[in-house]
Coordinates of C-alpha atoms and ligand atoms in Angstrom, one line a residue:
M157 CA -52.9 17.8 249.0
K158 CA -53.0 14.2 250.0
Q159 CA -55.9 13.1 252.2
A160 CA -55.5 11.6 255.6
S161 CA -54.4 8.1 254.9
Q162 CA -51.4 9.2 256.9
N163 CA -51.5 8.3 260.6
F164 CA -48.8 10.0 262.5
S165 CA -47.7 8.8 265.8
K166 CA -47.4 11.6 268.5
D167 CA -44.4 10.0 270.1
K168 CA -42.3 9.5 267.0
N169 CA -39.8 12.0 265.5
Y170 CA -40.2 12.8 261.8
K171 CA -37.5 14.2 259.6
I172 CA -38.7 16.7 257.1
E173 CA -37.4 19.1 254.4
I174 CA -38.9 22.6 254.4
T175 CA -39.7 24.0 251.0
G176 CA -42.0 26.9 251.6
L177 CA -43.0 29.6 254.1
T178 CA -46.6 30.9 254.9
H179 CA -47.2 34.6 255.5
E180 CA -47.7 33.6 259.2
G181 CA -44.1 32.5 259.2
Q182 CA -44.7 28.7 259.3
G183 CA -42.3 26.5 257.4
V184 CA -44.1 24.1 255.0
G185 CA -42.9 20.6 254.1
K186 CA -44.3 17.2 253.3
I187 CA -44.1 13.7 254.8
D188 CA -45.0 11.1 252.2
G189 CA -46.8 13.8 250.2
F190 CA -48.8 15.0 253.2
V191 CA -48.5 18.7 254.0
V192 CA -47.0 19.6 257.4
F193 CA -46.7 23.2 258.9
V194 CA -43.8 23.8 261.3
D195 CA -43.4 27.0 263.4
S196 CA -39.9 28.6 263.2
A197 CA -38.6 26.4 260.3
L198 CA -37.3 28.0 257.2
P199 CA -37.2 27.0 253.5
G200 CA -34.1 25.0 252.6
E201 CA -33.9 23.5 256.1
T202 CA -34.0 19.9 257.2
V203 CA -35.7 19.6 260.6
T204 CA -36.9 17.0 263.0
V205 CA -40.5 17.5 264.3
K206 CA -43.1 15.8 266.5
I207 CA -46.6 15.9 265.0
V208 CA -48.9 17.7 267.4
K209 CA -52.0 18.1 265.3
Q210 CA -53.5 16.4 262.3
T211 CA -56.5 17.2 260.2
K212 CA -57.8 15.7 256.9
S213 CA -55.6 17.9 254.7
Y214 CA -52.6 18.9 256.8
A215 CA -50.6 18.3 260.0
V216 CA -48.8 20.6 262.4
G217 CA -45.3 19.7 263.5
K218 CA -43.4 21.0 266.5
L219 CA -39.8 21.8 265.9
V220 CA -37.5 19.4 267.8
K221 CA -34.2 20.1 266.1
V222 CA -32.9 22.0 263.1
E223 CA -30.7 19.3 261.4
K224 CA -29.5 21.5 258.6
P225 CA -30.1 25.2 259.1
S226 CA -30.8 27.7 256.3
E227 CA -28.2 30.4 255.6
S228 CA -30.9 32.9 256.3
R229 CA -31.4 31.7 259.9
V230 CA -30.4 34.2 262.6
K231 CA -30.9 34.3 266.4
P232 CA -34.2 36.2 267.1
F233 CA -33.4 39.5 268.9
C234 CA -36.4 39.2 271.1
P235 CA -36.2 36.9 274.1
V236 CA -39.9 35.9 273.9
F237 CA -40.0 35.3 270.1
D238 CA -40.9 31.6 270.6
S239 CA -44.0 32.3 272.7
C240 CA -45.2 35.8 271.6
G241 CA -47.9 35.9 268.9
G242 CA -46.4 39.2 267.4
C243 CA -43.5 38.7 265.0
A244 CA -43.4 35.6 262.8
V245 CA -40.0 35.7 261.0
Q246 CA -37.5 37.1 263.4
H247 CA -35.4 33.9 262.9
M248 CA -34.7 35.1 259.3
D249 CA -32.2 37.8 258.4
Y250 CA -33.8 41.0 257.2
Q251 CA -32.6 40.8 253.6
S252 CA -34.0 37.3 253.3
Q253 CA -37.3 38.6 254.6
L254 CA -37.3 41.2 251.8
D255 CA -36.4 38.5 249.2
F256 CA -39.1 36.2 250.6
K257 CA -41.8 39.0 250.3
K258 CA -40.8 39.7 246.7
D259 CA -40.9 36.0 245.9
T260 CA -44.3 35.6 247.5
V261 CA -45.7 38.3 245.3
L262 CA -44.1 36.8 242.2
Q263 CA -45.3 33.3 242.9
N264 CA -48.8 34.4 243.5
I265 CA -49.0 36.4 240.3
R266 CA -47.6 33.5 238.3
R267 CA -49.6 30.7 240.0
I268 CA -53.0 32.4 240.7
G269 CA -52.8 35.2 238.2
G270 CA -51.3 33.1 235.4
L271 CA -49.1 36.1 234.5
D272 CA -45.5 35.3 233.6
N273 CA -44.2 38.6 232.4
V274 CA -44.9 41.0 235.2
R275 CA -41.8 42.9 236.5
V276 CA -41.6 42.6 240.2
L277 CA -39.1 44.9 241.8
D278 CA -37.0 44.3 244.9
T279 CA -38.9 44.9 248.1
I280 CA -38.2 48.3 249.6
G281 CA -37.1 47.6 253.2
M282 CA -36.4 49.9 256.1
S283 CA -32.8 51.1 256.9
S284 CA -33.6 50.5 260.5
P285 CA -36.5 48.1 260.9
F286 CA -37.0 48.7 264.6
R287 CA -39.5 50.9 266.7
Y288 CA -41.4 51.4 263.5
R289 CA -45.0 51.1 264.8
N290 CA -46.8 54.3 265.8
K291 CA -49.6 52.4 267.6
V292 CA -49.7 49.6 270.1
Q293 CA -52.7 48.0 271.8
Y294 CA -51.9 46.0 274.9
P295 CA -54.4 43.7 276.4
V296 CA -54.6 43.8 280.2
S297 CA -55.4 40.8 282.5
L298 CA -55.0 39.4 285.9
Q299 CA -52.9 36.3 285.9
D300 CA -51.9 34.5 289.1
N301 CA -53.1 37.6 290.9
Q302 CA -50.7 39.8 289.0
V303 CA -51.7 42.7 286.7
R304 CA -50.3 41.9 283.2
I305 CA -50.1 44.4 280.4
G306 CA -48.4 43.1 277.3
F307 CA -48.9 40.9 274.2
Y308 CA -50.9 37.7 273.7
E309 CA -49.0 34.5 273.5
S310 CA -49.3 32.9 270.1
R311 CA -52.8 31.2 269.7
S312 CA -53.7 32.0 273.3
H313 CA -55.1 34.8 275.5
K314 CA -52.3 34.5 278.1
I315 CA -50.3 37.7 278.3
I316 CA -46.6 38.1 278.1
D317 CA -45.5 41.1 280.1
S318 CA -41.9 40.6 280.9
T319 CA -39.9 42.4 278.3
E320 CA -39.6 45.4 276.0
C321 CA -40.8 45.2 272.5
D322 CA -38.3 46.4 269.9
I323 CA -40.8 47.2 267.2
Q324 CA -42.7 49.7 269.4
P325 CA -41.4 53.1 270.4
D326 CA -39.6 53.2 273.8
E327 CA -42.3 55.4 275.3
S328 CA -45.0 52.7 275.0
N329 CA -42.9 50.2 277.0
V330 CA -42.4 52.8 279.7
I331 CA -46.1 53.9 279.8
R332 CA -47.2 50.3 280.0
G333 CA -45.0 50.0 283.2
L334 CA -46.4 53.2 284.7
I335 CA -50.0 52.1 284.2
R336 CA -49.2 48.6 285.6
D337 CA -47.7 50.2 288.8
F338 CA -50.7 52.6 289.1
C339 CA -53.1 49.7 288.9
K340 CA -51.3 47.8 291.6
L341 CA -51.0 50.7 293.9
N342 CA -54.7 51.8 293.5
R343 CA -56.1 48.3 293.3
I344 CA -57.7 49.1 289.9
S345 CA -59.9 46.1 289.0
I346 CA -58.9 44.3 285.8
Y347 CA -61.4 43.1 283.2
D348 CA -62.1 39.4 283.1
E349 CA -63.2 38.1 279.6
K350 CA -65.1 35.1 281.1
T351 CA -67.2 37.0 283.7
G352 CA -67.4 40.3 281.9
K353 CA -66.5 42.0 285.3
G354 CA -63.6 44.3 286.1
L355 CA -62.6 47.7 284.8
L356 CA -59.4 48.0 282.7
R357 CA -59.4 46.0 279.4
H358 CA -56.7 47.5 277.1
V359 CA -54.1 50.2 276.9
M360 CA -53.5 51.9 273.6
V361 CA -50.5 54.2 272.9
R362 CA -50.1 56.2 269.7
K363 CA -47.2 58.4 268.7
G364 CA -46.9 61.0 266.0
F365 CA -43.5 60.3 264.6
K366 CA -43.0 63.7 263.1
T367 CA -44.8 65.7 265.8
N368 CA -43.5 63.6 268.7
E369 CA -47.0 63.9 270.2
L370 CA -48.3 61.0 272.4
M371 CA -51.8 59.7 273.0
V372 CA -52.7 57.2 275.8
V373 CA -56.1 55.5 275.7
L374 CA -57.4 53.4 278.6
V375 CA -60.1 51.1 277.4
V376 CA -62.5 50.5 280.4
N377 CA -65.6 48.5 281.2
G378 CA -67.2 51.5 282.9
V379 CA -67.2 55.3 282.6
K380 CA -64.8 56.3 285.3
L381 CA -61.2 55.6 286.3
P382 CA -60.6 55.9 290.1
H383 CA -57.6 58.1 291.0
A384 CA -57.3 59.2 287.3
D385 CA -55.6 62.5 288.3
E386 CA -52.8 60.6 289.9
L387 CA -52.2 58.6 286.7
I388 CA -52.4 61.8 284.6
G389 CA -49.8 63.4 286.8
K390 CA -47.4 60.4 286.6
L391 CA -47.7 60.1 282.8
T392 CA -47.4 63.7 281.9
E393 CA -44.5 64.2 284.4
Q394 CA -42.6 61.5 282.6
Y395 CA -43.7 62.6 279.1
P396 CA -44.6 66.3 278.7
N397 CA -45.3 65.5 275.0
I398 CA -48.4 63.5 276.0
K399 CA -51.1 65.6 274.3
S400 CA -54.1 63.4 274.9
I401 CA -55.2 60.9 277.6
V402 CA -58.6 59.3 276.8
L403 CA -60.9 56.9 278.5
N404 CA -62.5 54.7 275.9
V405 CA -65.7 53.1 277.1
N406 CA -66.3 49.5 276.1
T407 CA -68.8 47.7 278.2
K408 CA -69.6 45.0 275.7
N409 CA -68.5 41.4 276.0
T410 CA -66.6 41.3 272.8
N411 CA -63.2 40.8 271.2
I412 CA -63.3 44.2 269.5
I413 CA -60.9 46.3 271.4
L414 CA -62.4 49.8 271.3
G415 CA -65.9 51.0 272.3
D416 CA -67.7 53.9 270.5
K417 CA -67.5 56.4 273.3
N418 CA -64.5 58.5 274.4
I419 CA -64.1 60.6 277.5
C420 CA -61.1 63.0 277.4
L421 CA -59.2 62.9 280.7
F422 CA -56.4 65.2 279.7
G423 CA -55.5 67.6 276.8
Q424 CA -57.4 67.1 273.6
E425 CA -59.1 64.1 272.0
F426 CA -56.6 63.7 269.2
I427 CA -52.9 64.0 268.2
S428 CA -51.5 65.1 264.9
D429 CA -49.0 63.6 262.6
Y430 CA -47.7 64.0 259.0
I431 CA -47.3 61.7 256.1
G432 CA -45.2 63.6 253.7
K433 CA -46.2 67.2 254.0
Y434 CA -49.8 66.4 254.8
K435 CA -51.1 66.7 258.3
F436 CA -53.6 64.4 259.9
N437 CA -55.6 64.6 263.2
I438 CA -55.8 61.2 264.7
S439 CA -58.4 60.4 267.3
P440 CA -58.6 57.1 269.2
L441 CA -61.0 55.5 266.7
S442 CA -59.3 56.8 263.5
F443 CA -57.6 54.4 261.2
F444 CA -54.0 55.5 260.5
Q445 CA -51.3 53.4 258.8
V446 CA -49.0 52.0 261.6
N447 CA -45.7 52.4 259.8
P448 CA -45.6 56.1 258.7
V449 CA -42.1 55.9 257.3
Q450 CA -42.9 53.2 254.8
T451 CA -46.4 54.5 254.2
E452 CA -44.8 57.7 252.7
I453 CA -42.7 55.5 250.4
L454 CA -45.8 53.4 249.4
Y455 CA -47.9 56.4 248.6
G456 CA -45.1 58.1 246.8
K457 CA -44.9 55.1 244.5
A458 CA -48.7 55.1 244.0
L459 CA -48.4 58.8 243.0
E460 CA -45.5 58.0 240.6
Y461 CA -47.4 55.2 239.0
A462 CA -50.5 57.4 238.6
Q463 CA -48.5 59.6 236.2
L464 CA -50.7 62.6 236.7
A465 CA -50.4 65.7 234.4
G466 CA -52.9 67.9 236.3
N467 CA -56.0 67.6 234.2
E468 CA -57.2 64.2 235.4
T469 CA -60.2 63.1 237.5
V470 CA -58.9 60.4 239.8
F471 CA -60.9 57.9 241.9
D472 CA -59.3 56.8 245.2
L473 CA -61.3 53.7 246.1
Y474 CA -61.2 52.2 249.7
C475 CA -59.8 55.6 250.7
G476 CA -59.9 55.3 254.5
I477 CA -59.3 58.7 256.0
G478 CA -58.3 60.0 252.6
T479 CA -54.5 59.7 252.9
I480 CA -53.8 58.6 249.3
S481 CA -56.4 61.1 248.1
L482 CA -54.5 64.0 249.6
F483 CA -51.3 62.8 248.1
L484 CA -52.9 62.6 244.6
S485 CA -54.8 65.9 244.9
E486 CA -51.8 68.1 244.2
K487 CA -51.2 66.6 240.8
A488 CA -54.8 66.0 239.7
K489 CA -57.8 68.2 238.7
K490 CA -60.1 66.3 241.0
V491 CA -59.9 63.3 243.4
I492 CA -63.1 61.4 244.4
G493 CA -62.5 59.2 247.4
V494 CA -64.9 56.3 248.3
E495 CA -64.9 54.4 251.6
V496 CA -67.5 52.3 253.4
V497 CA -66.9 53.6 256.9
P498 CA -68.8 56.9 257.4
D499 CA -66.6 58.1 260.2
A500 CA -63.5 57.6 258.1
I501 CA -65.2 59.8 255.4
E502 CA -65.8 62.5 258.0
D503 CA -62.1 62.3 258.9
A504 CA -61.1 62.5 255.2
K505 CA -63.2 65.7 254.7
R506 CA -61.6 67.2 257.9
N507 CA -58.1 66.2 256.8
A508 CA -58.6 67.8 253.4
Q509 CA -59.7 71.1 255.1
L510 CA -56.8 70.9 257.6
N511 CA -54.5 70.9 254.6
N512 CA -56.4 73.6 252.6
I513 CA -57.2 71.1 249.8
T514 CA -60.3 72.0 247.8
N515 CA -60.3 69.6 244.9
T516 CA -61.3 66.4 246.7
Q517 CA -64.7 64.9 247.2
F518 CA -65.5 62.0 249.6
I519 CA -68.4 59.6 249.4
A520 CA -69.4 57.1 252.0
G521 CA -70.5 53.7 250.6
E522 CA -69.3 50.5 249.1
A523 CA -67.0 51.0 246.1
E524 CA -68.9 48.3 244.2
V525 CA -72.2 50.3 244.7
V526 CA -71.0 53.9 244.5
I527 CA -68.8 53.5 241.3
P528 CA -71.4 51.9 239.1
K529 CA -73.8 54.7 240.2
L530 CA -71.3 57.4 239.4
Y531 CA -70.6 55.8 236.1
A532 CA -74.3 55.6 235.2
E533 CA -74.4 59.4 235.9
G534 CA -71.6 60.0 233.5
I535 CA -68.8 60.6 236.0
R536 CA -65.6 58.9 234.9
A537 CA -62.0 58.7 236.1
D538 CA -58.9 59.0 234.0
V539 CA -56.9 57.2 236.6
V540 CA -58.1 54.9 239.4
V541 CA -56.3 54.0 242.6
V542 CA -57.7 51.0 244.6
D543 CA -56.5 50.0 248.1
P544 CA -58.9 47.2 249.1
P545 CA -58.8 45.1 252.4
R546 CA -57.5 41.6 252.3
K547 CA -60.4 40.1 250.4
G548 CA -59.5 42.3 247.4
C549 CA -61.9 44.1 245.0
D550 CA -65.5 43.0 244.3
E551 CA -66.0 41.8 240.7
V552 CA -68.8 44.3 240.2
L553 CA -66.3 47.1 240.8
L554 CA -63.7 45.6 238.5
N555 CA -66.3 45.1 235.8
T556 CA -67.3 48.8 236.0
L557 CA -63.7 49.9 235.8
V558 CA -63.2 47.8 232.7
E559 CA -66.3 49.4 231.1
M560 CA -65.1 52.9 232.2
Q561 CA -61.7 52.4 230.6
P562 CA -59.4 54.6 232.7
Q563 CA -55.9 55.1 231.2
R564 CA -54.4 53.3 234.1
I565 CA -55.2 51.6 237.4
V566 CA -52.9 51.7 240.4
Y567 CA -53.5 48.8 242.7
V568 CA -52.3 48.9 246.4
S569 CA -52.6 45.5 248.0
C570 CA -51.9 43.9 251.4
N571 CA -52.7 40.4 250.1
P572 CA -50.8 38.9 247.2
S573 CA -53.3 36.1 246.5
T574 CA -56.4 38.3 246.1
L575 CA -54.2 40.8 244.2
A576 CA -53.2 38.0 241.8
R577 CA -56.9 37.0 241.3
D578 CA -57.8 40.6 240.5
L579 CA -54.8 41.1 238.2
K580 CA -55.9 38.0 236.2
Y581 CA -59.4 39.4 235.8
L582 CA -58.1 42.8 234.7
H583 CA -55.6 41.2 232.3
Q584 CA -58.4 39.2 230.7
H585 CA -60.3 42.5 230.2
G586 CA -57.5 44.6 228.6
F587 CA -55.5 45.9 231.6
E588 CA -51.8 44.9 231.6
A589 CA -49.9 44.7 234.9
Q590 CA -46.6 46.4 234.1
E591 CA -44.7 46.7 237.4
V592 CA -45.0 45.6 241.0
Q593 CA -43.3 47.4 243.9
P594 CA -43.4 45.5 247.2
V595 CA -42.8 47.7 250.2
D596 CA -42.0 46.3 253.7
M597 CA -44.6 47.9 256.0
F598 CA -44.3 45.2 258.7
P599 CA -40.7 44.1 259.3
W600 CA -40.3 40.7 261.2
T601 CA -43.8 39.7 260.2
G602 CA -44.8 37.7 257.1
H603 CA -47.1 40.5 255.8
V604 CA -46.4 41.8 252.3
E605 CA -47.7 45.1 250.9
C606 CA -47.3 46.2 247.3
V607 CA -48.3 48.7 244.7
I608 CA -48.9 47.8 241.1
L609 CA -49.2 49.8 237.8
L610 CA -51.8 48.5 235.3
Q611 CA -51.9 50.2 231.9
K612 CA -54.9 50.0 229.5
Ligands
SAH1 N1 -56.3 53.7 251.5 C1 -56.5 53.8 253.0 C2 -57.2 52.7 253.6 C3 -56.9 51.3 253.1 S1 -57.5 50.0 254.1 C4 -55.1 54.1 253.6 O1 -54.1 53.8 253.0 O2 -55.0 54.5 254.7 C5 -58.9 49.5 253.2 C6 -60.1 50.3 253.5 O3 -61.2 49.8 252.7 C7 -60.7 50.4 254.9 O4 -60.7 51.7 255.3 C8 -62.1 49.7 254.8 O5 -63.0 50.3 255.7 C9 -62.4 50.0 253.4 N2 -63.4 49.1 252.8 C10 -63.7 47.8 253.0 N3 -64.6 47.3 252.1 C11 -65.0 48.4 251.3 C12 -65.9 48.5 250.3 N4 -66.6 47.5 249.8 N5 -66.0 49.7 249.7 C13 -65.3 50.8 250.1 N6 -64.4 50.7 251.1 C14 -64.2 49.5 251.7

């Protein structure tokens, strides 16, 4: 990247060709070799921009006009696409998004991984990429004396509360409205980030797609909701399939949405849902994949790549609440799941019980600490599945896996660049990436998820 010898004028228009796209959906181009990011611009387009920000290594351009549009450009279906911080690539047709995600994986594996011969399959998309999320968390605030429950504007804490959101189930849009009306009618105080005063902070709605069960969580800066019975009546009258209404207590001055304590206001403290044939109980604090339809496809592919015959010991590392472990358990002799969050491990154990699965074991701890210890004790895996967070796998872990020499490694990744880095390391130590399957878990966003088969 060129350093800032460039001095852009804020009043001038600049014409620029867009050659790339970031996973946040910003078009990337250059002015005299200097990198410029432009919201809502697509590769292949020529656009006119005004420079609104400049740092040493890059500038940010605001789109003034698309001079030559890309063939992939479509009109975003959401009226607040330009201001909402949610979806990033609604201005791109769906097939082009899938192609873009495949290409992102391919380019990362080539550039960062230095691997030219890995087969990257076409991204598996959704037949209907709408209303796919099973969880929504709406921030609540008082703006111009009005209660607002909605989504943050991009790069801001102002809330957009005017419209439906087509990637959420219909119920969450309606429930949001009922809670807004309830707050107005009963003068429920609204939390203020600056002063730390006021009661209602967030509303979370979760839906079991296969069970149709709904959960409503009101996150409050306190321990009581005035007139709660009235709200419970309104909500359950509209949706008899609400199985759980919970008050989540969060009295800390923090950006973290949920507090540790739950008070059940109605029904039980969890809802259930299935991924494949496996049942999961989901409580307000449990992690659960947000796109259950695509998750089933992703895990199915991981199981296929694992090629289990029934006599293998399998490690499921970064196992969360044990979802992949349960998928693998049926075809393996034993599955050992490792996860750093102790509560998730408790959920994983409970989920195994719920499904009458007896050949799984779950260990709380960092994979890079637990696995070297198991290895030193003589416990080995024939097949290893890893599903790390965005930062990828720790090198100590990769090193132990290389020494352990499983037959194959199945890598599930949500970040192509750390994936490429780890594939490079494994390649240098005798594990060959054979095939990559991208799966679109988050339509209309730039996020890419994929599963990879590595063979010894
Ligand atoms: N496989 C699960 C969860 C994947 S998300 C699923 O599909 O549902 C990644 C998980 O890695 C998170 O649950 C996170 O808590 C966990 N994690 C993060 N760092 C870790 C580490 N060093 N060792 C083990 N688990 C870790």
